[in-house]
mmCIF file of C-alpha atoms in Angstrom:
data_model
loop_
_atom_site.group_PDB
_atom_site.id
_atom_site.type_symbol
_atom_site.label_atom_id
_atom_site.label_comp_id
_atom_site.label_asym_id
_atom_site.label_seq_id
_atom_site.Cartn_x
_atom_site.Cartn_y
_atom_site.Cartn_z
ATOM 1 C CA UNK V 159 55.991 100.190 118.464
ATOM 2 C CA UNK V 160 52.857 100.898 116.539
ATOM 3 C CA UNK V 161 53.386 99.255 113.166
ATOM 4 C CA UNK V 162 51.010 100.785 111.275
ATOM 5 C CA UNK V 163 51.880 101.682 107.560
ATOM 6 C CA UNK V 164 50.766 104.499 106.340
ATOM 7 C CA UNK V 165 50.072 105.648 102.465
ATOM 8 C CA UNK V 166 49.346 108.930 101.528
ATOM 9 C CA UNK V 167 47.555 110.569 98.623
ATOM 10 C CA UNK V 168 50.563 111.615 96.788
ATOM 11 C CA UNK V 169 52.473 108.293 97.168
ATOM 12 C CA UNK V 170 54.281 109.279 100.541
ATOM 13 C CA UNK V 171 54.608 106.423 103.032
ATOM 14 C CA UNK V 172 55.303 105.249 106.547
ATOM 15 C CA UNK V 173 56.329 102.054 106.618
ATOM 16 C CA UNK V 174 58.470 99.360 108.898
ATOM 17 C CA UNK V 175 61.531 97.413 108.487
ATOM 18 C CA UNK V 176 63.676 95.312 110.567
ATOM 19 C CA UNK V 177 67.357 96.275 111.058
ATOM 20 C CA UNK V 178 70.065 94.283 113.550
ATOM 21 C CA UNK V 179 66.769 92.486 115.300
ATOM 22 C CA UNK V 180 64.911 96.006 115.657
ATOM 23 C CA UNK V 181 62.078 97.421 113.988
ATOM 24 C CA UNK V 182 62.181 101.035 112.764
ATOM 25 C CA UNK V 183 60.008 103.350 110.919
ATOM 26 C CA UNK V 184 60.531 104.850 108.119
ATOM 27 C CA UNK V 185 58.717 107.768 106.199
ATOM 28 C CA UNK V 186 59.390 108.209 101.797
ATOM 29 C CA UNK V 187 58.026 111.524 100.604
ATOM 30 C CA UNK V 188 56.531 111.036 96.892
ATOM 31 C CA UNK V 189 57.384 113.908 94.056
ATOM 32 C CA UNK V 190 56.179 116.875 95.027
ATOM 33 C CA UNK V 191 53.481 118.697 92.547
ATOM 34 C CA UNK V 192 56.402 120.905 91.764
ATOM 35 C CA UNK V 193 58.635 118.151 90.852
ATOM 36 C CA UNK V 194 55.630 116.456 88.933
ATOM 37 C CA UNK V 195 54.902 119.609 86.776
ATOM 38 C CA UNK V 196 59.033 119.569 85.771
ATOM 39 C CA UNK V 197 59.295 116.618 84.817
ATOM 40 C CA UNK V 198 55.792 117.173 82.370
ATOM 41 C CA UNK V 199 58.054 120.141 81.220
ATOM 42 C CA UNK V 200 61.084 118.513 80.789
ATOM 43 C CA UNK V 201 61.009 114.532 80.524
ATOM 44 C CA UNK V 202 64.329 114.804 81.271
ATOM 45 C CA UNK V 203 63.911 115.716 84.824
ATOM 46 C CA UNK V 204 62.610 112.440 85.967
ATOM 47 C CA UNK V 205 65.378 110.561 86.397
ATOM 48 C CA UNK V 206 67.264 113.225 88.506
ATOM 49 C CA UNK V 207 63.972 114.050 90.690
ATOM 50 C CA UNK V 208 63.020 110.616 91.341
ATOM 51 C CA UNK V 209 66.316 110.307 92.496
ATOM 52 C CA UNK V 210 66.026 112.981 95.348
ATOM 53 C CA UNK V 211 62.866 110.844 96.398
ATOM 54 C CA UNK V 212 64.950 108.905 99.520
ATOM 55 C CA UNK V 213 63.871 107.251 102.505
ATOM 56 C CA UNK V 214 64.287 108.626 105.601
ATOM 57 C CA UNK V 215 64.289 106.730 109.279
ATOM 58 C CA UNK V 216 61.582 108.331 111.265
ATOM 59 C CA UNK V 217 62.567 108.650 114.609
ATOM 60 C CA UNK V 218 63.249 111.233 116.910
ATOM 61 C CA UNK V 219 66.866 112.293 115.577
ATOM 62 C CA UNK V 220 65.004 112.925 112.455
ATOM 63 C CA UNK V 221 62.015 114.655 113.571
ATOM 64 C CA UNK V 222 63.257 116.696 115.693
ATOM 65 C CA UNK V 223 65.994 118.172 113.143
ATOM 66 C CA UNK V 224 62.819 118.507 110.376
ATOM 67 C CA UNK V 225 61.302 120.749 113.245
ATOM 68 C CA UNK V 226 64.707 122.865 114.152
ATOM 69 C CA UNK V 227 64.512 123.707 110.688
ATOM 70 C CA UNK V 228 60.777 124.438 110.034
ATOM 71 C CA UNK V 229 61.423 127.085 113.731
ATOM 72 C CA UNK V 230 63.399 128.653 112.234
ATOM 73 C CA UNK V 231 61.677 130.395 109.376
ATOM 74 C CA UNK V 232 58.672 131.354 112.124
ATOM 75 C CA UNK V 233 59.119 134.558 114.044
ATOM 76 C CA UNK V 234 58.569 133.699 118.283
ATOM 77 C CA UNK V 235 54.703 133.836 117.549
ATOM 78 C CA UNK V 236 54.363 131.417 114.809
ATOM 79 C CA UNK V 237 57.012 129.101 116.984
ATOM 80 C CA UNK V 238 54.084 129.156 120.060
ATOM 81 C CA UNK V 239 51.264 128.586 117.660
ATOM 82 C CA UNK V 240 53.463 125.313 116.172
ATOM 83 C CA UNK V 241 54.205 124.146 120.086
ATOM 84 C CA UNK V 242 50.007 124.555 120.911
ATOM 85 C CA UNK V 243 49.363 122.787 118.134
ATOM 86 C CA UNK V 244 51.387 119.883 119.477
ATOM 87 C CA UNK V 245 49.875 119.784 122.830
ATOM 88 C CA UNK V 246 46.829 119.617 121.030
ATOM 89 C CA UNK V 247 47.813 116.509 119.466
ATOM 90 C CA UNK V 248 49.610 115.346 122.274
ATOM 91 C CA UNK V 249 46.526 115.295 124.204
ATOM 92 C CA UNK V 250 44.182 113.424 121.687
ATOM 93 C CA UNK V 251 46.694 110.714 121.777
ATOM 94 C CA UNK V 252 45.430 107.911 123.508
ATOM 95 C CA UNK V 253 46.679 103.931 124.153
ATOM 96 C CA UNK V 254 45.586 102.926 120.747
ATOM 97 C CA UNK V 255 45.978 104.032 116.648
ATOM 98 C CA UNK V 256 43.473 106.144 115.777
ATOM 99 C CA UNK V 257 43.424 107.122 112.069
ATOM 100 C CA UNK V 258 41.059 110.182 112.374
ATOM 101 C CA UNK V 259 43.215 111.772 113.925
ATOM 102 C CA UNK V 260 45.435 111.888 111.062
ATOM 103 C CA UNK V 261 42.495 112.020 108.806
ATOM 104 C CA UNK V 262 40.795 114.939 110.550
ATOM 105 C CA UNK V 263 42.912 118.364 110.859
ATOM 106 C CA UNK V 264 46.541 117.199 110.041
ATOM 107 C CA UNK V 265 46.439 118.857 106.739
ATOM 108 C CA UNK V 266 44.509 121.967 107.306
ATOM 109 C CA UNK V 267 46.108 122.225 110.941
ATOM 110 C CA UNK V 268 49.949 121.275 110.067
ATOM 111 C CA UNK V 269 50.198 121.999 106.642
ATOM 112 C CA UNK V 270 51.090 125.693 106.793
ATOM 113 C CA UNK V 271 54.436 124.438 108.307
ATOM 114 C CA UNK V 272 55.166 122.853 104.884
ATOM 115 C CA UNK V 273 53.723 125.154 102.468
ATOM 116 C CA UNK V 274 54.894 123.498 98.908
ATOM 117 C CA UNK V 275 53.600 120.006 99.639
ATOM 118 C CA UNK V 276 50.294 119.969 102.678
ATOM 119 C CA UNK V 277 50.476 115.750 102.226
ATOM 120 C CA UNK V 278 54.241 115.854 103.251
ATOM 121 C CA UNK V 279 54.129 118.056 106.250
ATOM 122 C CA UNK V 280 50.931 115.516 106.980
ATOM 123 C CA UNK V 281 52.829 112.865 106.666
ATOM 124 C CA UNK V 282 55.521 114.357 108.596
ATOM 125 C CA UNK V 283 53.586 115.549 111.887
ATOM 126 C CA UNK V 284 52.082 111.791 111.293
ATOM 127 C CA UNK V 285 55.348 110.228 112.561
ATOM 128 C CA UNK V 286 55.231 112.414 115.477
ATOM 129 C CA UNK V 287 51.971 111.240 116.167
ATOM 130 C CA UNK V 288 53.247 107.579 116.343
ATOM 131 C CA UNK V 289 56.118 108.477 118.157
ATOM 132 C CA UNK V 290 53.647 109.782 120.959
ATOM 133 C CA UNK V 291 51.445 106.992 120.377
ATOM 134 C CA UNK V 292 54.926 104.578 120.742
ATOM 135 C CA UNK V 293 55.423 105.783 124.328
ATOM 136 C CA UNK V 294 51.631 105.863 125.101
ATOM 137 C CA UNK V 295 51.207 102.593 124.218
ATOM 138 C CA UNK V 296 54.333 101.072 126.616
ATOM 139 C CA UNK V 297 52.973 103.600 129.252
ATOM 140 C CA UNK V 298 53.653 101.586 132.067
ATOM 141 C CA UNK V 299 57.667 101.719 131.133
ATOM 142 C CA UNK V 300 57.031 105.196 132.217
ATOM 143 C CA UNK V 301 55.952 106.747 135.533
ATOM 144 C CA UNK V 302 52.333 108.434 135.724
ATOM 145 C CA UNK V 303 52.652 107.676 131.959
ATOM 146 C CA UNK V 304 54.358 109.907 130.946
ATOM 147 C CA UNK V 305 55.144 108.431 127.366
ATOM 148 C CA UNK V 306 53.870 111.246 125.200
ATOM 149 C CA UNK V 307 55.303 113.894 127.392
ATOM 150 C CA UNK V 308 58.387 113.003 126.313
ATOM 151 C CA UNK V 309 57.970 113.432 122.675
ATOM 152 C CA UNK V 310 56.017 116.869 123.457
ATOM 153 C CA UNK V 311 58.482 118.111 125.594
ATOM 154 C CA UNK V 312 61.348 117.321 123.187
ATOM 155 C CA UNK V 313 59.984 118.811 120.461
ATOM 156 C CA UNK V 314 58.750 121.892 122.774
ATOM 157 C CA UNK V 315 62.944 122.070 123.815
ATOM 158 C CA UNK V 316 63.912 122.239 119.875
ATOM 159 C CA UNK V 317 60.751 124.622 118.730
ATOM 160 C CA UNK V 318 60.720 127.535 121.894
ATOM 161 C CA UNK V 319 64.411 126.793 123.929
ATOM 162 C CA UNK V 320 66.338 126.288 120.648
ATOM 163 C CA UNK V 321 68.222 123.236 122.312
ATOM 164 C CA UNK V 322 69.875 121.426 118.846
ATOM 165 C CA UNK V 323 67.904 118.308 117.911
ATOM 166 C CA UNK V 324 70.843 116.054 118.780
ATOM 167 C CA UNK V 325 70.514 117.655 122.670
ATOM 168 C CA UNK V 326 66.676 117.256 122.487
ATOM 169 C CA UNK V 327 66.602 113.421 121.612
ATOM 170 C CA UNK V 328 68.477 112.474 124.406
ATOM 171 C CA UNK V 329 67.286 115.156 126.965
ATOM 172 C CA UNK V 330 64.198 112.948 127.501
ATOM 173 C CA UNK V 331 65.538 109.600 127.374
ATOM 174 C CA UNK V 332 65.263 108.672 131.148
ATOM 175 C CA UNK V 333 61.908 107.312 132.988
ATOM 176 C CA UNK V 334 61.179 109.954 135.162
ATOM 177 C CA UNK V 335 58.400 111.959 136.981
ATOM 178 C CA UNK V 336 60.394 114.970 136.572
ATOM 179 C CA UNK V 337 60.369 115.613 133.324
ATOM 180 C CA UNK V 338 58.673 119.158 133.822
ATOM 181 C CA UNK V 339 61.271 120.291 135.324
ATOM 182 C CA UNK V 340 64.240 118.596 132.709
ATOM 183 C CA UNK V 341 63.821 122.081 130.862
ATOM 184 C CA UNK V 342 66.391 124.108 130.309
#
């Protein structure tokens, strides 16, 4: 696993920690500017918005439900344009971190998806990223390395086959050189 945390502008993180002898990563969106301009409103607020502020574990059974939701607001056009995008990203992932990749294009590229809060939806397409880069970088665990694939075509099974998140996750699970043809 690539344990590489991650702090945003706006106080959202990736970050690591170690549960029952594993390691697992976590994302923690900050306020949004929204929230921000409340609670300058109403002082009130905070309390009750900081509280909505939670942690979330950032693997595929999240990421891939973040993404069922996000497909459906887009009409069948907007749902390829979101896939492409991925396979763009999936093929600039190589073996190793690379943090202009996040730095260059995740915002202006991604951030339409999440159009209140561009650092977020960043953040959030970041942890796909990793989970890419995860498989990439124990490539040889995987036949013709085939790693990323399996993140791409997971998230390409939730975005343009509507297969629920839960069926998506574990669709991929198994080594094996035909993935390609695992779709439904």
């Amino acid at each position: 696993m690539v344990l590489k945390k991650i702090k945003f502008t706006d106080g959202t993180c990736i970050f690591y920690k170690k549960e029952n002898g594993r390691i697992h990563r976590y994302i923690e969106y900050a306020l949004t500017p929204s929230d921000i301009k409340k609670i300058k409103a109403k002082p009130i607020l905070k309390k009750f918005l900081e509280s909505k502020v939670k942690m979330h574990n950032a693997g595929k059974y999240y990421y891939l439900n973040v993404l069922y939701g996000i497909k459906l607001k887009l009409n069948d056009e907007q749902k390829h344009l979101l896939y492409n995008e991925l396979k763009e990203l999936h093929d600039k992932v190589e073996q190793e971190y690379d943090p202009m990749i996040i730095n260059k294009g995740f915002l202006s590229t991604f951030g339409k998806y999440w159009p209140d809060n561009n650092i977020q939806c960043a953040a959030f397409f970041t942890t796909i990223y990793l989970a890419m880069l995860d498989l990439e970088e124990n490539k040889y665990n995987y036949p013709n390395a085939l790693g990323k694939s399996m993140v791409l075509k997971s998230c390409e099974a939730v975005i343009l086959h509507n297969v629920n998140p839960r069926d998506a996750a574990i669709m991929f699970e198994r080594k094996g050189e035909a993935i390609y043809d695992d779709m439904p």
